[in-house]
Amino acid sequence: MPGMIEDYALIGDMQSAALISRDGSVDWLCVPRFDSPACFAALLGDDRHGHWSLAPAAVAEAVDNVDGSSGPKTSPAPQPGQSEPSEPQSGKPGSGQPQLPRPGQPQTICEGIEVTRRYRGDTLILETEWHTPSGDIRVTDFMPPRDGQPPVLVRIVEGLSGSVDVSCVYRVRFGYGQVTPWVRRADSCLLAVAGPDSLWLDTPVTLTGRSFAHEATFTVRAGERVPFVLAWVPSHESAPDRCDALQAAEATQRYWDEWVSRCTYHGTYREAVVRSLITLKALTFQPTGGIVAAATTSLPEDLGGVRNWDYRYCWLRDATITLEALLRTGYTGEASAWRAWLARAVAGDPGAVQIMYGVAGERRLEEWEADWLPGYENSAPVRIGNAAVNQRQLDVYGEVIDALSLGRATGLGVDRHAWSLQRALLLFLEKHWDEPDEGIWEVRGPRQHFVHSKVMAWVAFDRAVTAVKNGMDGPAGRWQGIRDQIHREVCEKGYDAQRGAFMQYYGSSQLDAAVLLIPEVGFLPPDDPRVVSTVRAVQRELMSGGLVRRYQLAAAGSGQQGPDGLPGSEGAFLACSFWLANALQMIGQDDEATELFERLLSLRNDLGLLSEEYDPRYGRQVGNTPQAFSHVPLIQAALNLDRHPGAHSRTADADPPTVSRHGER
């Protein structure tokens, strides 16, 4: 069985990523890209679907004595028809408050053996230390930035004291755990080949084939270092150049030290902000600047349920807040690359703008099911690709125009066609803003007039009017008229005076956490009574275990579908809780905002990572991990609470009066 979601660490090279469990098993690795088929997929199944473990032999023996599987055991997910616990299974009863290990805190894996782990300083180099009765070892895991080379995963076992017998189990399964490769020795390496893929494992340790895997037990003494270097190349190419593990570690350390040194934020929450920035960088596809939502697919939002989606793509809904987080912390290069990716991705027919794209801007992301994988804790199906790509979400037009406007306002270099692109998007939106859509949450139910979508349409025309005031060309009068029309309609049809809140869609009785963004985008000022009452309504009706759900779902066990057209429940969406912290700060409730924000920080795992959601019922992280859409609003909330300068935020008076120095007209 795989570990709990919060048991996983992320390493990556800004083109692909691996997840490593607390007990030293690589249970997820996609190469050469984030969205490539996994060659280790135990995360969504078991050891048979591919993994690579390095741990003291006593740990492997203890696990084998349990059930022959690898990884810490998880609490079972509820089965269909089974009642769900009303109290969290860890933490204080009824609070949903976790008892997650803190950084560097020892965890007992089995009798007499403890493990601690941390990232080495402000890097993506993972260090796992094992303390055993016979001695201590450290396993260092990382993926060096490629610099034109093939993807490489490096693992170094180092003896710290005494001597420790170490077990290595290496089981490659290409194609998301379905394809068993042909393995042979070549050029002093262990070569695994199947179809278009090949993996070359270079190590001084001799591994022996057994049960369609390769295994070894070796002894490491104090002062010794044993390297393992795994490289992927297309199967038709020759062996990759040898990689010196220790030199690669030094180069990777220098890379991250230099990158983090550029951060301009040095406030109260620097540790959390820097770790989130590193995570965001790790989820960036360096060749194009695209940022994936998460490194995984099909980690469930509802344990044992069907809410399992592929998040290894780039969503437009995150565009402006991501740009803002990068700009406000000094990462203008990454911000410029993300903005350029955005402009390339949406170029073309304005009516064909999608809600998400591949890392290089690919548009065809067909969804299919890997039916040979049982899913994380039997959460099936495992989905590859994402059918939501075909949905209509009119809010993305506002996101794109808002992001391009913010980039222009902050002086990012743009080409002369950017404004023409925005005008084309506005022309399309002018004809279609009053139509229903699927909304920000990608509901797989009927289209509605979602309030958030209308608000973001207002954002598009508002930013266009401001741009014209500051020197751009365009029909400002017509755009202003549409902007004001949308504003009137939303206030008339989207606000329920009896409930004192903006609703999910026109005529709905449901709340939606997305309306918390109304003051942030400038639709209404924070002190507007309708904003304040909406914030309070969300607190009353959408909070569970002290966290915010996206919307109200059907009661557990009712067999009914929720407003999103899907059965089952889900955890609290962490981004929504950060939105609430921001909204509370904007309406002047700093103490409440700080309390909520610091509770959210406590939900991170011991390495500072957050998944998409947190389920107070079980006291566990759920959903794909690590989730950019959790870490980006974390950065934003920290900067706002700390009063970090907001000149590069969309709440500032953007779009300066002069823009012609970039030649954009």
XYZ file of C-alpha atoms in Angstrom:
665
model
C 0.000 0.000 0.000
C 1.160 3.544 -0.622
C 1.690 5.953 2.238
C -0.688 8.705 3.249
C -0.599 11.661 0.862
C 1.163 13.838 3.449
C 3.858 11.158 3.777
C 5.237 12.042 0.344
C 8.118 14.332 -0.523
C 8.593 16.014 -3.896
C 11.803 16.132 -5.883
C 12.060 17.383 -9.440
C 14.093 18.998 -12.193
C 11.571 21.576 -13.524
C 10.431 19.204 -16.246
C 9.361 16.108 -14.335
C 8.901 15.071 -10.729
C 9.051 12.135 -8.337
C 7.230 11.438 -5.080
C 9.145 9.621 -2.339
C 7.392 8.133 0.686
C 8.542 8.550 4.256
C 9.868 4.985 4.210
C 12.171 5.675 1.266
C 10.184 4.376 -1.692
C 9.915 6.234 -5.001
C 6.249 5.499 -5.670
C 5.656 7.986 -8.509
C 7.936 9.106 -11.329
C 6.923 10.447 -14.743
C 9.690 11.048 -17.293
C 10.662 12.884 -19.374
C 7.745 15.295 -18.685
C 5.262 15.866 -15.892
C 2.523 14.349 -18.052
C 4.546 11.393 -19.356
C 3.461 7.857 -18.418
C 4.752 6.906 -14.975
C 7.496 4.292 -14.718
C 6.891 3.957 -10.958
C 3.142 3.998 -10.221
C 2.785 2.250 -6.849
C 1.175 5.463 -5.604
C -1.980 4.479 -7.495
C -1.746 0.784 -6.833
C 0.879 -1.284 -5.055
C 4.470 -2.446 -5.472
C 3.533 -4.501 -8.536
C 2.950 -1.254 -10.422
C 6.519 -0.046 -9.993
C 8.557 1.455 -7.162
C 12.144 1.880 -5.997
C 12.839 1.541 -2.287
C 16.021 2.240 -0.318
C 15.776 1.663 3.436
C 17.364 -0.309 6.271
C 16.882 -4.033 5.666
C 15.062 -4.346 8.989
C 12.359 -1.981 7.675
C 11.844 -4.057 4.543
C 11.631 -7.235 6.657
C 9.075 -5.666 8.986
C 6.930 -4.566 6.037
C 7.161 -8.012 4.438
C 5.981 -9.567 7.687
C 2.849 -7.385 7.551
C 1.610 -8.028 4.017
C 4.486 -7.883 1.590
C 3.751 -4.312 0.598
C 5.835 -1.178 0.844
C 5.054 2.059 2.594
C 3.426 3.130 5.819
C -0.053 1.764 6.197
C -2.967 4.095 5.665
C -6.346 4.104 7.340
C -8.813 2.361 5.025
C -11.016 4.462 2.816
C -14.763 4.061 3.269
C -16.259 1.513 0.909
C -19.400 2.241 -1.110
C -22.384 2.291 1.224
C -20.183 2.359 4.306
C -20.731 5.215 6.717
C -17.945 7.727 7.003
C -16.445 8.752 10.330
C -17.914 11.888 11.795
C -14.722 12.562 13.721
C -11.201 12.823 12.359
C -9.057 9.746 12.859
C -6.113 11.740 14.125
C -5.706 14.907 16.122
C -8.088 16.357 18.671
C -11.539 14.745 18.551
C -13.955 16.775 16.491
C -11.419 19.437 15.545
C -9.973 17.970 12.376
C -6.627 19.220 13.667
C -3.843 16.909 12.509
C -0.924 15.591 14.478
C 1.508 15.783 11.600
C 5.223 15.468 12.361
C 7.099 18.718 12.397
C 10.311 19.276 10.396
C 13.063 17.039 11.727
C 10.754 15.231 14.168
C 11.587 11.492 14.405
C 8.933 9.012 13.321
C 8.999 5.363 14.374
C 8.700 3.172 11.293
C 9.083 -0.160 13.054
C 10.415 -1.377 16.373
C 13.808 0.175 17.133
C 14.000 2.219 13.928
C 13.219 5.913 13.595
C 13.303 8.143 10.546
C 13.608 11.907 10.156
C 13.572 13.850 6.929
C 14.004 17.401 5.723
C 14.939 19.361 2.669
C 18.549 20.493 2.764
C 18.103 24.179 3.545
C 16.080 26.043 0.945
C 16.501 23.435 -1.793
C 14.641 20.516 -3.333
C 17.283 18.058 -2.094
C 15.613 15.558 0.237
C 17.550 14.113 3.175
C 16.103 11.109 5.018
C 17.986 9.884 8.089
C 17.471 6.414 9.515
C 18.378 5.671 13.142
C 18.761 1.944 13.844
C 20.182 -0.098 16.738
C 23.329 -0.839 14.715
C 23.940 2.621 13.269
C 22.621 5.606 11.340
C 22.452 6.345 7.624
C 21.286 9.223 5.454
C 19.617 8.817 2.053
C 19.870 11.914 -0.151
C 17.445 12.167 -3.085
C 17.293 14.818 -5.811
C 16.891 15.450 -9.525
C 19.535 17.800 -10.959
C 18.324 20.612 -13.258
C 18.805 19.195 -16.726
C 20.792 21.817 -18.582
C 20.213 19.950 -21.846
C 20.884 16.521 -20.351
C 18.460 13.592 -19.919
C 16.374 13.429 -16.731
C 18.275 11.924 -13.819
C 17.207 10.825 -10.345
C 20.099 10.530 -7.875
C 20.040 8.629 -4.578
C 23.058 8.555 -2.252
C 23.236 6.326 0.824
C 25.704 7.700 3.378
C 26.868 6.019 6.579
C 26.712 8.358 9.591
C 27.587 5.987 12.450
C 28.040 2.266 13.035
C 26.959 0.033 10.180
C 23.564 -0.565 8.629
C 22.346 -3.267 6.273
C 20.397 -1.532 3.513
C 17.758 -3.073 1.262
C 17.202 -1.905 -2.327
C 14.185 -3.048 -4.356
C 14.022 -1.727 -7.922
C 10.905 -2.606 -9.897
C 10.322 -0.684 -13.143
C 6.884 -0.720 -14.746
C 6.481 1.572 -17.712
C 3.106 2.810 -18.957
C 1.586 3.647 -15.576
C 2.482 0.288 -14.069
C 1.279 -1.873 -16.961
C 4.428 -2.627 -18.973
C 7.135 -4.922 -17.624
C 10.461 -4.051 -19.272
C 13.252 -6.302 -20.496
C 16.155 -5.793 -18.086
C 19.798 -6.584 -18.822
C 23.276 -5.337 -17.986
C 24.868 -2.886 -20.395
C 27.890 -0.589 -20.051
C 28.183 -1.456 -16.320
C 24.573 -0.324 -15.800
C 21.263 -2.074 -15.352
C 19.228 -1.281 -18.473
C 15.419 -1.557 -18.541
C 13.788 -1.242 -21.978
C 10.193 -1.391 -23.228
C 8.776 0.393 -26.266
C 9.991 4.004 -26.450
C 11.429 4.079 -22.921
C 14.712 3.063 -21.350
C 16.043 3.528 -17.825
C 19.731 3.188 -17.006
C 20.638 2.501 -13.364
C 24.287 3.161 -12.559
C 25.485 1.965 -9.133
C 28.399 -0.011 -7.624
C 25.849 -2.248 -5.889
C 25.067 -5.535 -7.648
C 21.326 -6.085 -7.965
C 19.905 -9.553 -8.606
C 16.752 -10.314 -10.541
C 13.917 -11.800 -8.496
C 10.142 -11.885 -9.035
C 10.334 -9.445 -11.949
C 12.297 -6.946 -9.857
C 15.941 -6.374 -8.968
C 17.036 -6.449 -5.357
C 20.149 -6.129 -3.212
C 21.135 -5.981 0.437
C 24.398 -4.179 1.177
C 26.164 -2.813 4.238
C 27.012 0.851 4.689
C 29.500 1.924 7.350
C 30.245 5.337 8.835
C 31.908 7.585 6.262
C 30.915 5.501 3.231
C 28.768 6.814 0.382
C 26.972 4.546 -2.064
C 25.494 6.289 -5.131
C 22.586 5.277 -7.363
C 22.016 7.258 -10.567
C 18.901 6.570 -12.647
C 18.664 8.181 -16.098
C 15.923 8.058 -18.730
C 16.618 8.257 -22.460
C 14.539 7.256 -25.493
C 15.092 3.550 -26.064
C 16.543 4.091 -29.528
C 19.386 6.211 -28.152
C 22.668 5.014 -26.686
C 23.655 5.127 -23.025
C 23.533 8.576 -21.374
C 26.709 10.292 -20.226
C 27.856 9.193 -16.790
C 26.659 11.444 -13.974
C 28.858 11.893 -10.904
C 26.395 11.791 -8.008
C 28.406 13.958 -5.608
C 29.171 16.618 -8.212
C 25.516 16.641 -9.220
C 24.532 17.187 -5.579
C 26.858 20.179 -5.312
C 25.567 21.670 -8.573
C 21.950 21.195 -7.501
C 22.689 22.850 -4.152
C 24.244 25.851 -5.939
C 21.262 26.114 -8.277
C 18.708 26.342 -5.475
C 20.877 28.585 -3.288
C 21.170 31.094 -6.117
C 17.490 30.865 -7.008
C 16.243 31.384 -3.459
C 18.646 34.294 -2.930
C 16.552 36.320 -5.394
C 13.476 36.260 -3.132
C 12.595 39.782 -1.980
C 10.314 38.714 0.854
C 11.951 38.502 4.303
C 8.914 38.779 6.557
C 7.243 36.767 9.286
C 6.250 33.859 7.062
C 9.425 33.623 4.991
C 9.937 29.893 5.612
C 6.460 29.012 4.362
C 6.646 31.431 1.438
C 10.067 30.237 0.274
C 9.051 26.576 0.453
C 5.914 27.373 -1.533
C 7.955 29.292 -4.110
C 10.358 26.355 -4.446
C 7.366 24.057 -4.940
C 5.939 26.402 -7.573
C 9.312 26.454 -9.332
C 9.455 22.657 -9.202
C 6.039 22.500 -10.917
C 7.217 24.811 -13.711
C 8.060 23.223 -17.053
C 11.263 25.125 -17.659
C 11.420 24.924 -21.477
C 8.080 26.732 -21.887
C 7.291 28.469 -18.580
C 4.013 26.567 -18.152
C 3.115 25.664 -14.548
C 1.272 22.416 -13.846
C -1.405 22.319 -11.162
C 0.168 19.280 -9.479
C 2.694 16.510 -10.047
C 0.127 13.704 -9.884
C -3.059 12.307 -11.316
C -6.045 10.707 -9.594
C -5.162 11.201 -5.954
C -8.740 11.322 -4.664
C -10.650 14.295 -3.345
C -12.930 11.745 -1.680
C -11.113 8.685 -0.322
C -12.582 5.600 -1.955
C -14.653 7.717 -4.342
C -14.684 8.752 -7.991
C -13.471 12.363 -7.692
C -10.075 11.545 -9.166
C -8.610 13.851 -11.822
C -5.396 14.386 -13.760
C -3.767 17.648 -12.636
C -0.533 17.471 -14.623
C -1.642 20.326 -16.875
C -1.702 24.122 -16.794
C -4.933 25.846 -15.773
C -5.778 29.407 -16.813
C -7.805 30.044 -13.645
C -4.529 30.359 -11.704
C -3.001 32.843 -14.140
C -3.218 36.192 -12.342
C -2.634 35.028 -8.788
C 0.404 33.030 -9.944
C 1.803 36.014 -11.801
C 1.195 38.198 -8.760
C 2.938 35.761 -6.386
C 6.020 35.633 -8.595
C 6.183 39.390 -9.163
C 5.696 40.332 -5.514
C 8.545 38.064 -4.424
C 11.068 39.193 -7.027
C 10.829 36.412 -9.604
C 10.270 38.519 -12.699
C 11.954 35.983 -14.989
C 9.549 33.237 -14.018
C 6.643 35.689 -14.169
C 7.624 36.750 -17.678
C 7.947 33.113 -18.805
C 4.512 32.260 -17.366
C 2.932 35.300 -19.044
C 4.552 34.399 -22.361
C 3.295 30.797 -22.057
C -0.175 32.154 -21.366
C -0.178 34.383 -24.444
C 1.028 31.529 -26.683
C -1.448 29.030 -25.265
C -4.555 31.142 -25.933
C -3.385 32.528 -29.282
C -5.690 31.833 -32.203
C -9.477 31.696 -32.342
C -10.834 33.511 -29.244
C -13.802 31.164 -29.233
C -11.477 28.168 -28.819
C -9.815 29.303 -25.586
C -9.614 26.329 -23.218
C -9.561 26.197 -19.444
C -6.308 24.212 -19.441
C -3.449 23.230 -21.736
C -0.481 20.895 -21.778
C 2.884 22.109 -20.540
C 3.870 23.173 -24.048
C 0.418 24.542 -24.861
C -1.070 21.290 -26.180
C -4.835 21.391 -26.599
C -5.838 17.761 -26.971
C -5.867 16.245 -23.472
C -8.241 13.333 -24.010
C -9.326 11.589 -20.831
C -9.089 7.817 -20.480
C -9.008 5.342 -17.611
C -6.087 3.119 -16.561
C -8.328 0.254 -15.487
C -5.441 -1.992 -14.409
C -4.673 0.376 -11.528
C -6.922 -0.003 -8.460
C -6.378 3.628 -7.511
C -5.053 5.239 -4.362
C -6.812 3.457 -1.473
C -9.171 1.895 -4.028
C -10.263 5.280 -5.338
C -11.193 4.428 -8.903
C -11.102 5.189 -11.708
C -7.546 6.330 -12.352
C -7.880 8.981 -15.029
C -5.236 10.056 -17.536
C -5.986 13.287 -19.381
C -8.831 15.594 -18.395
C -12.207 15.830 -20.113
C -12.861 19.196 -18.487
C -10.632 20.638 -21.210
C -13.733 20.686 -23.412
C -15.836 22.717 -21.000
C -16.796 26.332 -21.465
C -15.663 28.496 -18.572
C -16.121 32.157 -19.345
C -14.158 33.213 -16.271
C -10.903 32.273 -18.021
C -11.244 35.263 -20.353
C -11.178 37.549 -17.341
C -8.225 35.642 -15.889
C -6.194 35.911 -19.084
C -6.914 39.604 -19.612
C -6.264 40.338 -15.932
C -2.917 38.525 -16.070
C -1.842 40.241 -19.300
C -2.876 43.608 -17.839
C -0.898 42.962 -14.658
C 2.133 42.004 -16.709
C 1.877 45.166 -18.761
C 1.439 47.268 -15.632
C 4.551 45.830 -14.010
C 6.798 46.331 -17.013
C 7.195 42.745 -18.230
C 8.440 42.649 -21.776
C 5.648 41.834 -24.220
C 5.376 41.757 -27.985
C 3.273 44.183 -29.997
C 0.588 41.576 -30.646
C -0.432 41.148 -26.982
C -2.936 43.987 -27.014
C -4.407 42.775 -30.291
C -4.894 39.369 -28.653
C -6.676 40.961 -25.709
C -8.957 42.924 -28.021
C -9.888 39.735 -29.872
C -10.704 38.028 -26.563
C -12.815 41.017 -25.526
C -14.714 40.944 -28.806
C -15.625 37.308 -28.233
C -16.555 37.913 -24.604
C -18.716 40.885 -25.611
C -20.921 38.481 -27.564
C -20.985 35.625 -25.048
C -20.594 36.923 -21.474
C -24.334 36.612 -20.841
C -24.396 32.873 -21.627
C -24.276 30.076 -19.014
C -21.105 28.040 -18.525
C -19.635 25.271 -16.350
C -17.937 27.689 -13.958
C -14.589 27.731 -12.162
C -15.114 24.317 -10.512
C -15.593 22.424 -13.786
C -18.949 21.005 -12.740
C -19.988 17.980 -14.738
C -23.631 19.028 -14.601
C -25.817 21.543 -16.477
C -24.445 24.949 -17.398
C -25.496 27.853 -15.189
C -25.055 31.615 -14.934
C -22.283 31.346 -12.346
C -21.697 34.533 -10.382
C -17.912 34.100 -10.397
C -17.890 33.769 -14.193
C -19.869 37.011 -14.542
C -17.569 38.790 -12.090
C -14.531 37.725 -14.112
C -16.225 38.950 -17.313
C -16.585 42.286 -15.517
C -12.855 42.099 -14.707
C -12.013 41.688 -18.401
C -13.871 44.841 -19.456
C -12.774 46.803 -16.390
C -9.104 46.145 -17.163
C -9.668 47.049 -20.799
C -11.232 50.401 -19.846
C -8.269 51.124 -17.562
C -5.824 50.221 -20.329
C -7.421 52.713 -22.710
C -7.314 55.430 -20.052
C -3.591 54.786 -19.810
C -2.812 55.009 -23.504
C -3.975 51.862 -25.266
C -6.362 52.105 -28.205
C -9.872 50.689 -28.071
C -13.613 51.463 -27.743
C -13.501 52.446 -24.076
C -17.053 53.777 -24.067
C -18.527 50.523 -25.353
C -16.423 48.438 -22.952
C -17.418 50.642 -20.043
C -21.068 50.198 -20.928
C -20.718 46.405 -20.945
C -18.748 46.501 -17.707
C -21.456 48.509 -15.974
C -24.204 46.283 -17.386
C -22.522 43.176 -15.991
C -22.090 44.855 -12.631
C -25.764 45.758 -12.400
C -26.875 42.295 -13.429
C -24.648 40.492 -10.922
C -25.788 42.732 -8.086
C -29.442 42.239 -9.063
C -29.469 38.527 -9.934
C -26.479 37.136 -8.076
C -27.062 38.627 -4.626
C -29.636 37.176 -2.255
C -30.665 39.983 0.086
C -32.443 37.615 2.467
C -29.365 35.425 2.829
C -27.065 38.433 2.759
C -24.704 36.811 0.264
C -23.772 36.408 -3.368
C -24.905 32.958 -4.502
C -23.251 30.318 -6.674
C -25.338 31.161 -9.737
C -28.417 33.173 -10.621
C -31.455 31.800 -8.803
C -29.412 29.362 -6.757
C -29.795 28.760 -3.033
C -26.215 27.480 -2.854
C -23.173 29.416 -1.689
C -19.852 29.236 -3.522
C -16.471 30.084 -2.005
C -15.397 31.668 -5.304
C -17.458 34.773 -4.419
C -14.811 35.500 -1.757
C -12.747 36.874 -4.660
C -15.219 39.731 -5.316
C -13.318 42.352 -3.269
C -9.917 41.069 -4.401
C -10.636 41.677 -8.081
C -12.176 45.069 -7.325
C -15.773 44.258 -8.235
C -16.907 45.785 -4.922
C -14.866 47.494 -2.200
C -14.047 45.427 0.916
C -16.164 47.646 3.153
C -19.303 47.199 1.037
C -21.962 45.651 3.326
C -22.694 42.992 0.690
C -19.047 41.900 0.737
C -18.897 41.749 4.531
C -22.151 39.799 4.800
C -21.039 37.392 2.052
C -17.808 36.664 3.909
C -19.774 35.969 7.070
C -22.237 33.739 5.188
C -19.377 31.655 3.826
C -18.029 31.303 7.358
C -21.426 30.142 8.626
C -22.403 27.793 5.841
C -19.339 26.506 4.028
C -16.888 25.916 6.859
C -16.238 22.371 8.054
C -13.659 21.615 10.716
C -12.569 25.253 10.572
C -11.873 25.103 6.809
C -13.806 26.221 3.728
C -15.485 23.907 1.246
C -15.966 25.044 -2.341
C -19.731 24.591 -2.112
C -22.219 22.484 -0.199
C -22.259 18.856 -1.323
C -24.898 16.186 -0.848
C -24.914 14.564 2.579
C -22.574 11.597 2.931
C -24.361 8.305 2.284
C -27.404 10.009 0.751
C -26.721 8.577 -2.687
C -27.532 11.975 -4.175
C -25.425 13.993 -6.556
C -24.053 17.343 -5.504
C -24.389 20.600 -7.460
C -21.329 19.545 -9.476
C -23.144 16.503 -10.889
C -20.956 13.979 -9.035
C -21.669 11.526 -6.206
C -19.784 11.521 -2.931
C -18.175 14.197 -0.842
C -14.749 15.814 -0.697
C -12.413 17.603 1.680
C -12.092 21.311 2.258
C -10.487 23.006 -0.733
C -7.383 24.649 0.704
C -7.287 27.523 -1.794
C -10.765 28.571 -0.617
C -9.566 28.736 2.983
C -6.685 30.980 1.927
C -9.207 33.116 0.026
C -11.189 33.484 3.227
C -8.055 34.541 5.111
C -7.460 37.192 2.441
C -11.081 38.332 2.522
C -11.050 38.610 6.321
C -7.891 40.706 6.137
C -9.469 42.948 3.497
C -12.589 43.601 5.595
C -10.423 44.535 8.566
C -10.563 41.288 10.564
C -6.801 40.809 10.860
C -6.926 38.626 13.971
C -9.376 36.187 12.392
C -7.369 36.176 9.186
C -4.122 35.439 10.989
C -5.679 32.671 13.071
C -7.066 30.948 9.980
C -3.836 31.393 8.035
C -1.717 29.887 10.789
C -4.105 26.963 11.095
C -3.653 26.388 7.366
C 0.112 26.434 7.813
C -0.265 23.684 10.424
C -1.855 21.432 7.779
C 1.349 21.305 5.736
C 3.326 18.121 6.056
C 6.712 18.070 7.760
C 8.319 19.251 4.516
C 5.983 22.222 4.063
C 3.876 20.672 1.278
C 0.128 20.905 0.693
C -2.156 18.854 -1.496
C -5.345 20.170 -3.071
C -7.649 19.558 -0.105
C -7.733 18.633 3.566
C -10.462 16.346 4.858
C -11.437 17.167 8.456
C -13.319 13.859 8.661
C -10.061 11.921 8.573
C -7.521 14.556 9.564
C -5.692 13.954 6.268
C -4.592 15.709 3.116
C -6.497 14.565 0.033
C -6.342 15.337 -3.666
C -3.401 15.724 -6.005
C -0.099 16.795 -4.510
C 1.756 19.044 -4.186
C -0.870 21.469 -5.414
C 0.157 24.799 -6.960
C -3.367 26.125 -6.367
C -2.778 25.659 -2.619
C 0.739 27.067 -2.469
C 0.092 30.166 -4.600
C -2.723 31.556 -2.388
C -0.568 30.667 0.627
C 2.065 33.060 -0.743
C -0.517 35.730 -1.458
C -2.109 35.489 2.002
C 1.285 35.612 3.746
C 2.324 38.730 1.821
C -0.986 40.441 2.505
C -0.999 39.662 6.223
C 2.592 40.848 6.478
C 1.785 44.035 4.528
C 4.447 43.150 1.952
C 4.351 45.792 -0.816
C 1.465 45.137 -3.185
C 2.403 47.322 -6.145
C 2.558 44.165 -8.258
C -0.848 42.863 -7.196
C -4.118 43.073 -9.070
C -5.654 44.953 -6.151
C -3.205 47.793 -6.807
C -3.997 50.543 -9.316
C -2.528 48.687 -12.255
C -1.848 49.706 -15.839
C 0.515 52.682 -15.723
C -0.101 55.654 -17.997
C 2.802 54.819 -20.293
C 3.176 51.506 -22.031
C 4.615 52.388 -25.419
C 8.245 51.673 -24.490
C 7.500 47.994 -25.123
C 5.976 48.812 -28.484
C 2.631 47.288 -27.471
C -0.252 48.814 -29.398
